[in-house]
Short mmCIF file of the C-alpha atoms (twelve columns), coordinates in Angstrom:
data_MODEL
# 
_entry.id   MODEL 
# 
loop_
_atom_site.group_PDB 
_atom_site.id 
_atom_site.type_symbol 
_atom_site.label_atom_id 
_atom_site.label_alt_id 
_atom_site.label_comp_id 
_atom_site.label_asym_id 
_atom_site.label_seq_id 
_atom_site.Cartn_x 
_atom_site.Cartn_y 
_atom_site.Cartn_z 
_atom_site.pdbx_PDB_model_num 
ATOM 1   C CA . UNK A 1   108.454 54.845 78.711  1 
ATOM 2   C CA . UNK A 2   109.887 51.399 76.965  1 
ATOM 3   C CA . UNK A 3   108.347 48.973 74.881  1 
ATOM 4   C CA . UNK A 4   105.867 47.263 77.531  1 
ATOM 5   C CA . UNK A 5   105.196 43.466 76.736  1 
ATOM 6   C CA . UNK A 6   102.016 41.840 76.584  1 
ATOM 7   C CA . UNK A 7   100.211 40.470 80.039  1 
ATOM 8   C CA . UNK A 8   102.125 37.802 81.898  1 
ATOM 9   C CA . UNK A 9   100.975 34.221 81.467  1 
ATOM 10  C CA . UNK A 10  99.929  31.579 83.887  1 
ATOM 11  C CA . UNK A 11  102.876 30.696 85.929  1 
ATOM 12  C CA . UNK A 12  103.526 29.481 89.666  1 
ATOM 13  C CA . UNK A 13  102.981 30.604 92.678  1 
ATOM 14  C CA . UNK A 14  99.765  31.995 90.686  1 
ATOM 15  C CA . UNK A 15  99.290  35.828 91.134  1 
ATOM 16  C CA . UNK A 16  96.231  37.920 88.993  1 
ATOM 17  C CA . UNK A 17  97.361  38.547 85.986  1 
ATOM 18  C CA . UNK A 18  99.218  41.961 85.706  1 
ATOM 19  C CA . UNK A 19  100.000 44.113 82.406  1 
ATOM 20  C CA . UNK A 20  103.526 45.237 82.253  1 
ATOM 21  C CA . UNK A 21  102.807 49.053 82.704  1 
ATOM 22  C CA . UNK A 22  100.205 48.712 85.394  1 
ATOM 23  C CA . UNK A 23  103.278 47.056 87.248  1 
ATOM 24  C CA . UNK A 24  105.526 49.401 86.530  1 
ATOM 25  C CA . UNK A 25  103.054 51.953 87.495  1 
ATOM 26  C CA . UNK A 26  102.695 49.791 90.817  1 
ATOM 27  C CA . UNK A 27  106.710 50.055 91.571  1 
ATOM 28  C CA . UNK A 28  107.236 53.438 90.873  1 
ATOM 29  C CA . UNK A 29  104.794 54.704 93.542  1 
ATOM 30  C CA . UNK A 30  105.249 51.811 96.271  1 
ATOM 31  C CA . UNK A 31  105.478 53.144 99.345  1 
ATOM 32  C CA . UNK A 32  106.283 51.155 103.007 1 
ATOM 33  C CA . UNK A 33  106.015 52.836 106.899 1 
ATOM 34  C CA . UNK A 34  108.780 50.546 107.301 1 
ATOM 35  C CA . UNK A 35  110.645 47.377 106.844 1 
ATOM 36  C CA . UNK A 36  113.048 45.363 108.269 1 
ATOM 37  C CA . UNK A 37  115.203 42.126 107.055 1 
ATOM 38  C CA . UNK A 38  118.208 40.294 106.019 1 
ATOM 39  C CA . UNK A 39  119.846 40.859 102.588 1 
ATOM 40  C CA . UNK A 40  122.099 38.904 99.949  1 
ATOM 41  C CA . UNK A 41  124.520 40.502 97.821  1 
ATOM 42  C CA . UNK A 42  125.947 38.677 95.161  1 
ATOM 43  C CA . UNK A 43  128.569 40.405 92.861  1 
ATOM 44  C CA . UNK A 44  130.950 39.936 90.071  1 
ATOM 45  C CA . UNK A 45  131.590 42.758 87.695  1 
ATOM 46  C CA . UNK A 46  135.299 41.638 86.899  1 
ATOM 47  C CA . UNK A 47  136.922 44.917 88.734  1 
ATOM 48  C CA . UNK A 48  140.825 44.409 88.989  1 
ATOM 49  C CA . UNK A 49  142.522 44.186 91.985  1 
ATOM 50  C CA . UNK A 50  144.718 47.091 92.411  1 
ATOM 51  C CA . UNK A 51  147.928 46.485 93.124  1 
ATOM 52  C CA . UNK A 52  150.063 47.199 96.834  1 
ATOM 53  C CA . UNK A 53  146.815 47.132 98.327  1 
ATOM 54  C CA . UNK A 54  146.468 43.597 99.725  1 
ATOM 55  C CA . UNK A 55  143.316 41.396 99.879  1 
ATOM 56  C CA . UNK A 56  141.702 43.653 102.941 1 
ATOM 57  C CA . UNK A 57  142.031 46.920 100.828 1 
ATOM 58  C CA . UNK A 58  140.594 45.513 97.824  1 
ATOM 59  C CA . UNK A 59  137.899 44.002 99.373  1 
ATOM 60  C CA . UNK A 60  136.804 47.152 100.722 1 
ATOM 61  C CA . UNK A 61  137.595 48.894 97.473  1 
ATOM 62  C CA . UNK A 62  135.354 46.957 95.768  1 
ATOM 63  C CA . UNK A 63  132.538 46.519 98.614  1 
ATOM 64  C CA . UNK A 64  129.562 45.498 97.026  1 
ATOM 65  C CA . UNK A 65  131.096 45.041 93.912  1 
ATOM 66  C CA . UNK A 66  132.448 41.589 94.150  1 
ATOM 67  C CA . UNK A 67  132.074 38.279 95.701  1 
ATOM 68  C CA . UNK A 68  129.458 37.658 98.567  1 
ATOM 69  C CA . UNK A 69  128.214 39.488 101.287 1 
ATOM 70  C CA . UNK A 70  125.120 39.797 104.167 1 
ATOM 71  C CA . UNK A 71  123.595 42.384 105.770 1 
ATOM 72  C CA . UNK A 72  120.573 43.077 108.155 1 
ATOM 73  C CA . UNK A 73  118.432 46.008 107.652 1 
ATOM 74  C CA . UNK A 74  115.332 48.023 108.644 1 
ATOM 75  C CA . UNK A 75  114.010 51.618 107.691 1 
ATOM 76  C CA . UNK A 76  111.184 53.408 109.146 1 
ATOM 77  C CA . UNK A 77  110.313 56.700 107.645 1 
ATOM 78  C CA . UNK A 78  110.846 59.472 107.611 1 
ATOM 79  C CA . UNK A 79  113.858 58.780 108.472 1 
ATOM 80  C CA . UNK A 80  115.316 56.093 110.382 1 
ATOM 81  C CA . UNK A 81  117.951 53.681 108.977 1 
ATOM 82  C CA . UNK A 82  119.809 50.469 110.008 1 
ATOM 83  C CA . UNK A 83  122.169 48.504 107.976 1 
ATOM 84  C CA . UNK A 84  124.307 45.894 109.725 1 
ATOM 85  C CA . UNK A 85  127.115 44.258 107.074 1 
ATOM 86  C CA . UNK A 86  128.670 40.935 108.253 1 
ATOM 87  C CA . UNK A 87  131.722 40.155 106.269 1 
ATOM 88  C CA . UNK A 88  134.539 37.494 107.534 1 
ATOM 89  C CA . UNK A 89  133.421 37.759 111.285 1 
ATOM 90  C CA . UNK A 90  133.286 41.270 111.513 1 
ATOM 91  C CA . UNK A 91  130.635 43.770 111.741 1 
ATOM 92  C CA . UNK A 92  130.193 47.755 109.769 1 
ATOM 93  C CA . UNK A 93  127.286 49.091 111.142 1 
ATOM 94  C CA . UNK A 94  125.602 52.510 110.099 1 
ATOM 95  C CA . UNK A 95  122.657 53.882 111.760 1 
ATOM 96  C CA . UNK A 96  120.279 56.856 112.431 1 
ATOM 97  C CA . UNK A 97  117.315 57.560 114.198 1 
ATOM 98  C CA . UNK A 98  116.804 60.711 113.215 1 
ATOM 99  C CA . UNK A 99  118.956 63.043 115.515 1 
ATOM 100 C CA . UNK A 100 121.855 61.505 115.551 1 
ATOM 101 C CA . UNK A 101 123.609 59.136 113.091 1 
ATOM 102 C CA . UNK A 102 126.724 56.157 114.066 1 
ATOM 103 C CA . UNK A 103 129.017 54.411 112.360 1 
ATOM 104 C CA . UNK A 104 130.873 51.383 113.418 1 
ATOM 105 C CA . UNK A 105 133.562 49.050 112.515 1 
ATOM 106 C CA . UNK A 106 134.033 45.962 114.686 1 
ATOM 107 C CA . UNK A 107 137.589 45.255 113.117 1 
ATOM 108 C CA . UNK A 108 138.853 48.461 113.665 1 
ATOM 109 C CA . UNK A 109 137.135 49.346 117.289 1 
ATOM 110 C CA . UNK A 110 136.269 52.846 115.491 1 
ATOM 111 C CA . UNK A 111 132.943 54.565 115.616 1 
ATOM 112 C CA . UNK A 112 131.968 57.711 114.509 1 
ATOM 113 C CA . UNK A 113 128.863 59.667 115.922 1 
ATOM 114 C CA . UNK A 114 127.285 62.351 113.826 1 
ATOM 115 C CA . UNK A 115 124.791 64.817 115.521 1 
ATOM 116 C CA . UNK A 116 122.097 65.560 112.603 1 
ATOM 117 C CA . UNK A 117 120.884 69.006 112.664 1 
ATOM 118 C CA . UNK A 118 117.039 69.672 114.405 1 
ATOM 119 C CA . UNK A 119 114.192 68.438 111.646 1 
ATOM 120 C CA . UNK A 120 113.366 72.120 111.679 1 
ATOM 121 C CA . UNK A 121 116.564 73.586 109.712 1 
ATOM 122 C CA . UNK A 122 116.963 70.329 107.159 1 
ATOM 123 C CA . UNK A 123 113.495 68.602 105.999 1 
ATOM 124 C CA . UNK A 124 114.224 64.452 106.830 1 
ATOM 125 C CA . UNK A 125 114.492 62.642 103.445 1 
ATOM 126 C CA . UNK A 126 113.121 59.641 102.997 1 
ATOM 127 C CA . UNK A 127 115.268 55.890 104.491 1 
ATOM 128 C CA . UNK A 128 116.247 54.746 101.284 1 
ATOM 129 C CA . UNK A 129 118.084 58.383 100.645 1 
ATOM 130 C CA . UNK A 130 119.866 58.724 103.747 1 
ATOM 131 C CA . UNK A 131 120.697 54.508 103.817 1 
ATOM 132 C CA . UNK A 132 123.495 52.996 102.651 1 
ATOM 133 C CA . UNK A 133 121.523 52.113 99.448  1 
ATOM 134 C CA . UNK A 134 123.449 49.409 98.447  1 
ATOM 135 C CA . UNK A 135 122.098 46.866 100.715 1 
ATOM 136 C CA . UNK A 136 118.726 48.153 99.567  1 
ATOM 137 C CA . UNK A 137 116.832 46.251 96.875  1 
ATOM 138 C CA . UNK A 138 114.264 49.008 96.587  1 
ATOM 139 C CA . UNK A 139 116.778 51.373 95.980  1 
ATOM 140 C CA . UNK A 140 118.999 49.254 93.860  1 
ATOM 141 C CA . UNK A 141 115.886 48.745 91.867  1 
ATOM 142 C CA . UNK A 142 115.192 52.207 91.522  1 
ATOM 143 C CA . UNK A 143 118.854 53.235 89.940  1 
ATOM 144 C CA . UNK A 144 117.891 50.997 87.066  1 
ATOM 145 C CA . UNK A 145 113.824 52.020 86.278  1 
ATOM 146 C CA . UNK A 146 115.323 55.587 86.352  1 
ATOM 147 C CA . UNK A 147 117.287 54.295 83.060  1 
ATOM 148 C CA . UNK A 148 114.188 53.376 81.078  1 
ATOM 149 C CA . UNK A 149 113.219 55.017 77.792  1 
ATOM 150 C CA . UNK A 150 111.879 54.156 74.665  1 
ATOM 151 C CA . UNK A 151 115.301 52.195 74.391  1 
ATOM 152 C CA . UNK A 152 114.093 49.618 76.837  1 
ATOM 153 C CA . UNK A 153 111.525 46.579 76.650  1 
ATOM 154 C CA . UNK A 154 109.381 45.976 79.697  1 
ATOM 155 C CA . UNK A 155 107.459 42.743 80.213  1 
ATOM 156 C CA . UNK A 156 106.127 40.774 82.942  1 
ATOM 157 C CA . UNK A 157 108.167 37.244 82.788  1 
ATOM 158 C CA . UNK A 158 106.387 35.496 85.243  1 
ATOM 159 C CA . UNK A 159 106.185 34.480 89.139  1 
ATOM 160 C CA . UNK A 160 108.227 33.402 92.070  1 
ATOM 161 C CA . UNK A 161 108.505 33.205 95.845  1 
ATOM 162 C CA . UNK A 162 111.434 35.542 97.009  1 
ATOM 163 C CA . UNK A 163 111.846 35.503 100.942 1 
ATOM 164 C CA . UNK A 164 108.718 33.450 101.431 1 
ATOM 165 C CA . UNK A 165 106.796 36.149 99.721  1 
ATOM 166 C CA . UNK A 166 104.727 35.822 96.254  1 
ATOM 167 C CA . UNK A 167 106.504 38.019 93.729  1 
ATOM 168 C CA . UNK A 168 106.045 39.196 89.925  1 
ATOM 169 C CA . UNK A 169 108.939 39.324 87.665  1 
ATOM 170 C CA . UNK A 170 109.377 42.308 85.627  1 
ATOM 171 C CA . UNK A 171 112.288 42.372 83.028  1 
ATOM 172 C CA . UNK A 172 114.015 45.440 81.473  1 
ATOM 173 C CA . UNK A 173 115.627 44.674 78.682  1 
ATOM 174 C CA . UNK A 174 118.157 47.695 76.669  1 
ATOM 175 C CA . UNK A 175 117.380 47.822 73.055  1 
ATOM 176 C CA . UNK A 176 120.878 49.984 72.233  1 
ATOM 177 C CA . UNK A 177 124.252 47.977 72.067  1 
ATOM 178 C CA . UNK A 178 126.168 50.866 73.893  1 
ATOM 179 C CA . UNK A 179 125.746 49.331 77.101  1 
ATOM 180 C CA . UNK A 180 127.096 46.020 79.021  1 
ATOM 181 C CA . UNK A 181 123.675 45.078 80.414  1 
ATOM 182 C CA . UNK A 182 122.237 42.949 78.954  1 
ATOM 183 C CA . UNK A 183 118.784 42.881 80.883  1 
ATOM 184 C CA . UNK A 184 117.243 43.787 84.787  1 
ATOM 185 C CA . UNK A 185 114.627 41.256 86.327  1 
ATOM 186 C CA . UNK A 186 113.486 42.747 89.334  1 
ATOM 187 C CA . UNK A 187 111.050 40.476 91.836  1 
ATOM 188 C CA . UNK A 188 108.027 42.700 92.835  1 
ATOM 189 C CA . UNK A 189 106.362 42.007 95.869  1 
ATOM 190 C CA . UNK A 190 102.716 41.460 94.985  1 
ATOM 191 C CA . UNK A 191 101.384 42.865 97.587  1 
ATOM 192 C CA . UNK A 192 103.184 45.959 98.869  1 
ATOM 193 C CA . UNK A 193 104.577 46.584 95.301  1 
ATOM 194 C CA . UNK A 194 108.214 46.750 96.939  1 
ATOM 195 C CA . UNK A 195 111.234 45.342 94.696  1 
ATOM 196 C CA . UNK A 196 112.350 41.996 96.859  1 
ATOM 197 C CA . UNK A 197 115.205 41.175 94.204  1 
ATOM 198 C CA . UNK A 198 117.259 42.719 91.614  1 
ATOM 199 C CA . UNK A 199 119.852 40.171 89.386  1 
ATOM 200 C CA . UNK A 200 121.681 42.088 86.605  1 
ATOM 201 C CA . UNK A 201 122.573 40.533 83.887  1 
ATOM 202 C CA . UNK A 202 125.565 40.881 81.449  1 
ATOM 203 C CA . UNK A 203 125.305 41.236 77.768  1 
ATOM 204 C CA . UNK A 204 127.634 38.203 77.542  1 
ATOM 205 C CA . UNK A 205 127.782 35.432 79.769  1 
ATOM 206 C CA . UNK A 206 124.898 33.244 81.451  1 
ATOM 207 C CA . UNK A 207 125.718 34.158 85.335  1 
ATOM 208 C CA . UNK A 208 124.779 37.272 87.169  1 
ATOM 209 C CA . UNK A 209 126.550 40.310 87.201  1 
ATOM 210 C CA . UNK A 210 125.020 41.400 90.134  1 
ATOM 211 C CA . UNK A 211 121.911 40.085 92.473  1 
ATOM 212 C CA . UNK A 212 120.783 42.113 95.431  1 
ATOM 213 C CA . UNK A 213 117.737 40.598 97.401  1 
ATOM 214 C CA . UNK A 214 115.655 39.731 100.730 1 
ATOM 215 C CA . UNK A 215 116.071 36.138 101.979 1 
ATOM 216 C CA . UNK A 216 114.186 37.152 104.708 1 
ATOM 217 C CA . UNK A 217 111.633 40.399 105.449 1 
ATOM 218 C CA . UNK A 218 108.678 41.692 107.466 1 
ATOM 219 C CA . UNK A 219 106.867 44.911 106.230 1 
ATOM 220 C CA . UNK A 220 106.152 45.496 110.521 1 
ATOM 221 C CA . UNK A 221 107.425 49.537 111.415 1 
ATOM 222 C CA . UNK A 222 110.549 48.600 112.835 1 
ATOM 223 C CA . UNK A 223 110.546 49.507 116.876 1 
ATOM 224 C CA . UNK A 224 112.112 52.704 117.652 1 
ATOM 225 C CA . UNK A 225 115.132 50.675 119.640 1 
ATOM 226 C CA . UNK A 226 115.714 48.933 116.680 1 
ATOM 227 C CA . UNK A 227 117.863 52.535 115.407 1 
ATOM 228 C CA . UNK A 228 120.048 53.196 118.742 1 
ATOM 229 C CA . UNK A 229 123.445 52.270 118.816 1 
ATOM 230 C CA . UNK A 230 125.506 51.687 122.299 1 
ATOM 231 C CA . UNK A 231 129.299 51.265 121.396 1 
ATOM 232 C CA . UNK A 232 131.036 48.380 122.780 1 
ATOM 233 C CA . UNK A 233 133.921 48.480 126.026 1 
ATOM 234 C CA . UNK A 234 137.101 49.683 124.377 1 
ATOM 235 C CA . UNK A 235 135.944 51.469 120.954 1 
ATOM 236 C CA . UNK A 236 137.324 54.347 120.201 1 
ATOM 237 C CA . UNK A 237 134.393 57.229 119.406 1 
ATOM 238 C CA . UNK A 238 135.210 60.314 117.614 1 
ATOM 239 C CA . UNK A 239 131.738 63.110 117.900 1 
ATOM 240 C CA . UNK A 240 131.154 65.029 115.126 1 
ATOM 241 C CA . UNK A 241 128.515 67.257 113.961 1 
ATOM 242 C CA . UNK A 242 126.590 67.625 110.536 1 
ATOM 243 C CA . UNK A 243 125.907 71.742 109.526 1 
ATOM 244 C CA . UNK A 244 122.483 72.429 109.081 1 
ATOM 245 C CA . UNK A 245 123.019 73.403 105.338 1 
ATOM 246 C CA . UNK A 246 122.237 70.405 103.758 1 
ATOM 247 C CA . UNK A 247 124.992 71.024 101.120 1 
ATOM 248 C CA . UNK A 248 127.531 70.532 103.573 1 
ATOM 249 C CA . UNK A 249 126.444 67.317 105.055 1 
ATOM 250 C CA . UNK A 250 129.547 64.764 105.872 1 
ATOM 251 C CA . UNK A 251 129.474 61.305 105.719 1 
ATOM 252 C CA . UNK A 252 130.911 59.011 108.070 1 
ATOM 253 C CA . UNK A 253 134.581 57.669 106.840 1 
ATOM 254 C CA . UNK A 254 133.197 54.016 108.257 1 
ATOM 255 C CA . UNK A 255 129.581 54.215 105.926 1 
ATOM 256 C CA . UNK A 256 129.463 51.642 103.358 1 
ATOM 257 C CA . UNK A 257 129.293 52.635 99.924  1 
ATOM 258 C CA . UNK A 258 126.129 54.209 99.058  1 
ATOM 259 C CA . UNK A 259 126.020 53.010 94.748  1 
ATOM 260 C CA . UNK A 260 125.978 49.686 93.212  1 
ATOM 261 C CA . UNK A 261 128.751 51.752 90.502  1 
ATOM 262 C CA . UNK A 262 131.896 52.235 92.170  1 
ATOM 263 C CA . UNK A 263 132.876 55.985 93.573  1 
ATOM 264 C CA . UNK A 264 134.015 58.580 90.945  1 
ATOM 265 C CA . UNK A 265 137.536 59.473 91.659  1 
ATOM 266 C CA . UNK A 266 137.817 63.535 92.650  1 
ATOM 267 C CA . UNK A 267 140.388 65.559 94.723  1 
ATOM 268 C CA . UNK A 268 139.585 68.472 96.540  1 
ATOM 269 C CA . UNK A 269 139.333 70.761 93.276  1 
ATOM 270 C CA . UNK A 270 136.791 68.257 91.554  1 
ATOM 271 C CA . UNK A 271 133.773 69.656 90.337  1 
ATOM 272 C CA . UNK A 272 130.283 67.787 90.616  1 
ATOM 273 C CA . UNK A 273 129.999 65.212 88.475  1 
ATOM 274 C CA . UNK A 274 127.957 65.940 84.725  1 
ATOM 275 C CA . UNK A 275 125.669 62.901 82.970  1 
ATOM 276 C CA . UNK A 276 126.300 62.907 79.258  1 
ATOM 277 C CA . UNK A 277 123.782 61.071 77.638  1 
ATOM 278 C CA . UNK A 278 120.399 59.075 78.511  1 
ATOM 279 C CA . UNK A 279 119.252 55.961 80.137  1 
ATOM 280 C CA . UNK A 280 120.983 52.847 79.312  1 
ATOM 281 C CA . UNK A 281 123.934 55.316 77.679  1 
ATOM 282 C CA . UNK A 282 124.782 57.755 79.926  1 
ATOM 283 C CA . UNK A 283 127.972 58.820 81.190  1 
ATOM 284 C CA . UNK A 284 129.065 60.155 83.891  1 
ATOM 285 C CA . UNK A 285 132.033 62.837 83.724  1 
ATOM 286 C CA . UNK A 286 133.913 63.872 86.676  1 
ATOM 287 C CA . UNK A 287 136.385 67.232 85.747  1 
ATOM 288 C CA . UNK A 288 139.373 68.252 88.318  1 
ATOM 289 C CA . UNK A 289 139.720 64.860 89.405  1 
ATOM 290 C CA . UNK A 290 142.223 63.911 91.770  1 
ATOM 291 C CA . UNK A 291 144.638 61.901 89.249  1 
ATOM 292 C CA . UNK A 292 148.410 62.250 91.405  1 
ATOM 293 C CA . UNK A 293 148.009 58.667 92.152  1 
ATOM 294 C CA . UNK A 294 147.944 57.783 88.341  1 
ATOM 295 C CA . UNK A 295 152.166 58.735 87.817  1 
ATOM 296 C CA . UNK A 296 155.062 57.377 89.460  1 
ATOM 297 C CA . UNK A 297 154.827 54.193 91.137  1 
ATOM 298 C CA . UNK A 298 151.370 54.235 92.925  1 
ATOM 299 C CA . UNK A 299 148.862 51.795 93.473  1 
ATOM 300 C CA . UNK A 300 146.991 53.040 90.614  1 
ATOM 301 C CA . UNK A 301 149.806 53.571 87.946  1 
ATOM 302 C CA . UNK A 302 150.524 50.435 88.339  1 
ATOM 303 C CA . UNK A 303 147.170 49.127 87.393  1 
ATOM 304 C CA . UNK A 304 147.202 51.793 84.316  1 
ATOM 305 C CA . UNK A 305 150.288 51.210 83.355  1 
ATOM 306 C CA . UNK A 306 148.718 47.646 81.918  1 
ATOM 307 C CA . UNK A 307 145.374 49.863 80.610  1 
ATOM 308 C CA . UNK A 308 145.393 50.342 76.762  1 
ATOM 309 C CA . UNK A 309 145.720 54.078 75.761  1 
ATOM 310 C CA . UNK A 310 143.430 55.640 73.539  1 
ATOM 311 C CA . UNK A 311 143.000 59.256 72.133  1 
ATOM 312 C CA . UNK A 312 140.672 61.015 69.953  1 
ATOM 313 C CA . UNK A 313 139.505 64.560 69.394  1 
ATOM 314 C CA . UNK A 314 138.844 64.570 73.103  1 
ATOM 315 C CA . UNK A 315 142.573 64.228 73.974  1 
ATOM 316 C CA . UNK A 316 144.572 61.290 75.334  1 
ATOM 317 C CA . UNK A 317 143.792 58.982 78.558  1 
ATOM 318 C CA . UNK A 318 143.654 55.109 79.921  1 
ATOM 319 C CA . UNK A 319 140.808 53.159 79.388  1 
ATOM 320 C CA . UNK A 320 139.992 50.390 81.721  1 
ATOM 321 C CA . UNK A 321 137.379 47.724 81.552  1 
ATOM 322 C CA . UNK A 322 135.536 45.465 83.777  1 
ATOM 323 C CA . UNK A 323 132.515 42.973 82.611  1 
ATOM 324 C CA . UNK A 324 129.944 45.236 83.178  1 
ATOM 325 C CA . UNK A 325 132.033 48.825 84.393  1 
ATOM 326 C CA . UNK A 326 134.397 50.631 82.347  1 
ATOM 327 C CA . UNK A 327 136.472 54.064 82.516  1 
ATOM 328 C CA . UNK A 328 138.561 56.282 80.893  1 
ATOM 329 C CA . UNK A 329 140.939 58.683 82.210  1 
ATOM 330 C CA . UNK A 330 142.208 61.593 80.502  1 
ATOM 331 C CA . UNK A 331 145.905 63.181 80.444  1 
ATOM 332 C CA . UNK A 332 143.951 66.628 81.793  1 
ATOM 333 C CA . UNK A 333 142.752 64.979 84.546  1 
ATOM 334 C CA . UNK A 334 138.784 64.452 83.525  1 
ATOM 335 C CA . UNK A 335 137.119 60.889 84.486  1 
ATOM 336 C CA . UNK A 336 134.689 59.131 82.545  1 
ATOM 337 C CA . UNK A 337 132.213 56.382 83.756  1 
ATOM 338 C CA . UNK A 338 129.628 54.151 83.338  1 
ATOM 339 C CA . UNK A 339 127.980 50.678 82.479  1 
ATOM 340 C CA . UNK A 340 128.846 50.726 78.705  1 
ATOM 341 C CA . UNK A 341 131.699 49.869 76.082  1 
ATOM 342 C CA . UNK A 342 134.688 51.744 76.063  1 
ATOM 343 C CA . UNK A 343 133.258 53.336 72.643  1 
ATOM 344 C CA . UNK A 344 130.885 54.777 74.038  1 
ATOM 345 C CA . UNK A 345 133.111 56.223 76.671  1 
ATOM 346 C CA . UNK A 346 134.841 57.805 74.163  1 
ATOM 347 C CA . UNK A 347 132.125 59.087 72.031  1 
ATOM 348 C CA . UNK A 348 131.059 60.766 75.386  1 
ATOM 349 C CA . UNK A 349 134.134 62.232 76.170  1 
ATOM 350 C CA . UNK A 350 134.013 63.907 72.522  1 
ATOM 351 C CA . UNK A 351 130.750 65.807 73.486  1 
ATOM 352 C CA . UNK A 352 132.195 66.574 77.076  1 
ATOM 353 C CA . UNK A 353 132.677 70.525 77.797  1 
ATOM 354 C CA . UNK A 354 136.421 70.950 78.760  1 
# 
């Protein structure tokens, strides 16, 4: 547990005053029958553009990772799942109701059905595991209280109205200098105890690096409707069906990104990926990665070609560096990510098993 701060002062709207563990206590076990609303995204980590990919194929690239975007939602456990993302007069729509899963690109007239296997082979998880988590604030919120330790400082900052609802503000704070944030507030509904917001800061600068929240939301189940999908005259629908081991599950192509952090790269051959590190520091390391697009005159050798190189008793790679991401890429094919300095990177990769 971090360093919790002292009881949060009087502040508007006014709420009962509320210790910093007891609502961090409060978060960690909130728990909704179901939700439904419209959420903000607001992004800008500083990723490149990569080059020969045009503005559409970096803007998908980096979904969720720059600029602005909108999208409705609603879960209902166990789980059912809706997220509807509305970017430049287009629709991506993923949903589930339990059975049967769709995915759906208005700009493309492409949808993809997925029969789920029966509920008694694969135990349902819960909405905000099988939803595109981005576009959840809950979840969002959750990637970053998983990272506190006695490195962090938690403290109740004060008050405010997020989506017409009275919230408490509860601030994380990394002690170490290894990472780029530079602190979390997340807006806790003071009643159900649900994050409504999430704005990530950087360790340098004064705007967001990131901010994820509800303009609008009702804490009603969501109707059962509310989960079907009916594809429009003219799209083009391609059935497939998910095993019922769990391990081989398979993800719609059209599904948003499921992480705030961008994907790991990994070819067929790539092994799961290995944390190095704790909290605020960690690492992730991705081995057998698929790295042909890094030589000749690919989209991403291009963008390398520009990236400093580095070595060190961990080998030789590229390192490349974003406001708040950055990653290194080693000659024997090994990826290393995460949201702290490039040293860091490389003190990881030094520990790394080959």
């Amino acid at each position: 547990m971090g360093t919790l701060g002292p009881a949060m002062a009087d502040a508007s709207p006014k709420l009962p005053t509320i210790s910093a563990q007891d609502l961090l206590a409060k978060v960690q076990t909130a728990k909704v029958d179901g939700l439904s609303g419209t959420v903000s995204s607001s992004a800008d980590l500083g990723l490149p553009a990569i080059p020969g990919l045009g503005d559409r194929g970096n803007s998908q690239l980096t979904e969720m990772l720059s600029g602005q975007h909108t999208a409705r939602v609603a879960f209902a456990t166990p789980d059912k799942a809706r997220v509807s993302v509305l970017d430049n007069q287009a629709e991506r729509l993923w949903t589930t109701d339990g059975t049967s899963a769709w995915a759906y690109d208005s700009s493309k007239l492409e949808a993809t059905k997925l029969t789920l296997p029966s509920h008694k082979n694969v135990k349902p998880g819960k909405p905000e595991q099988t939803a595109p988590r981005s576009y959840d604030p809950q979840a969002v919120a959750k990637q970053f209280l998983d990272a506190i330790d006695p490195t962090t400082n938690v403290a109740v900052s004060g008050t405010e109205k997020v989506a017409g609802r009275d919230a408490y503000k509860l601030r994380l704070v990394p002690k170490t200098d290894k990472t780029t944030v530079g602190s979390v507030t997340l807006a806790i509904d003071s009643k159900t105890w649900v994050p409504l917001d999430v704005t990530v800061m950087q360790r340098s600068g004064s705007k967001p690096a990131l901010e994820v929240g509800f303009t609008s939301v009702s804490f009603d189940v969501p109707s059962a409707s509310s989960f079907t999908f009916t594809p429009p005259k003219g799209v083009k629908v391609t059935d497939e069906k998910v095993p019922a081991n769990p391990g081989q599950k398979q993800i719609p192509k059209q599904v948003v990104p499921n992480r705030v952090l961008p994907r790991k790269p990994g070819g067929p051959g790539a092994e799961k990926p290995t944390v190095i590190g704790k909290g605020w520091d960690s690492v992730v390391m991705i081995k057998g990665a698929g790295t042909s697009g890094l030589t000749g005159n690919g989209p991403l050798a291009q963008l390398l070609a520009k990236a400093p190189t580095v070595q060190g008793s961990w080998g030789k790679g590229k390192v490349l560096t974003s406001k708040m991401v950055s990653a290194l890429i080693t000659d024997d094919g090994r990826v290393f990510a995460g949201l702290v300095t490039p040293d860091t990177l490389q003190a990881a990769a030094a520990k790394a098993p080959r």
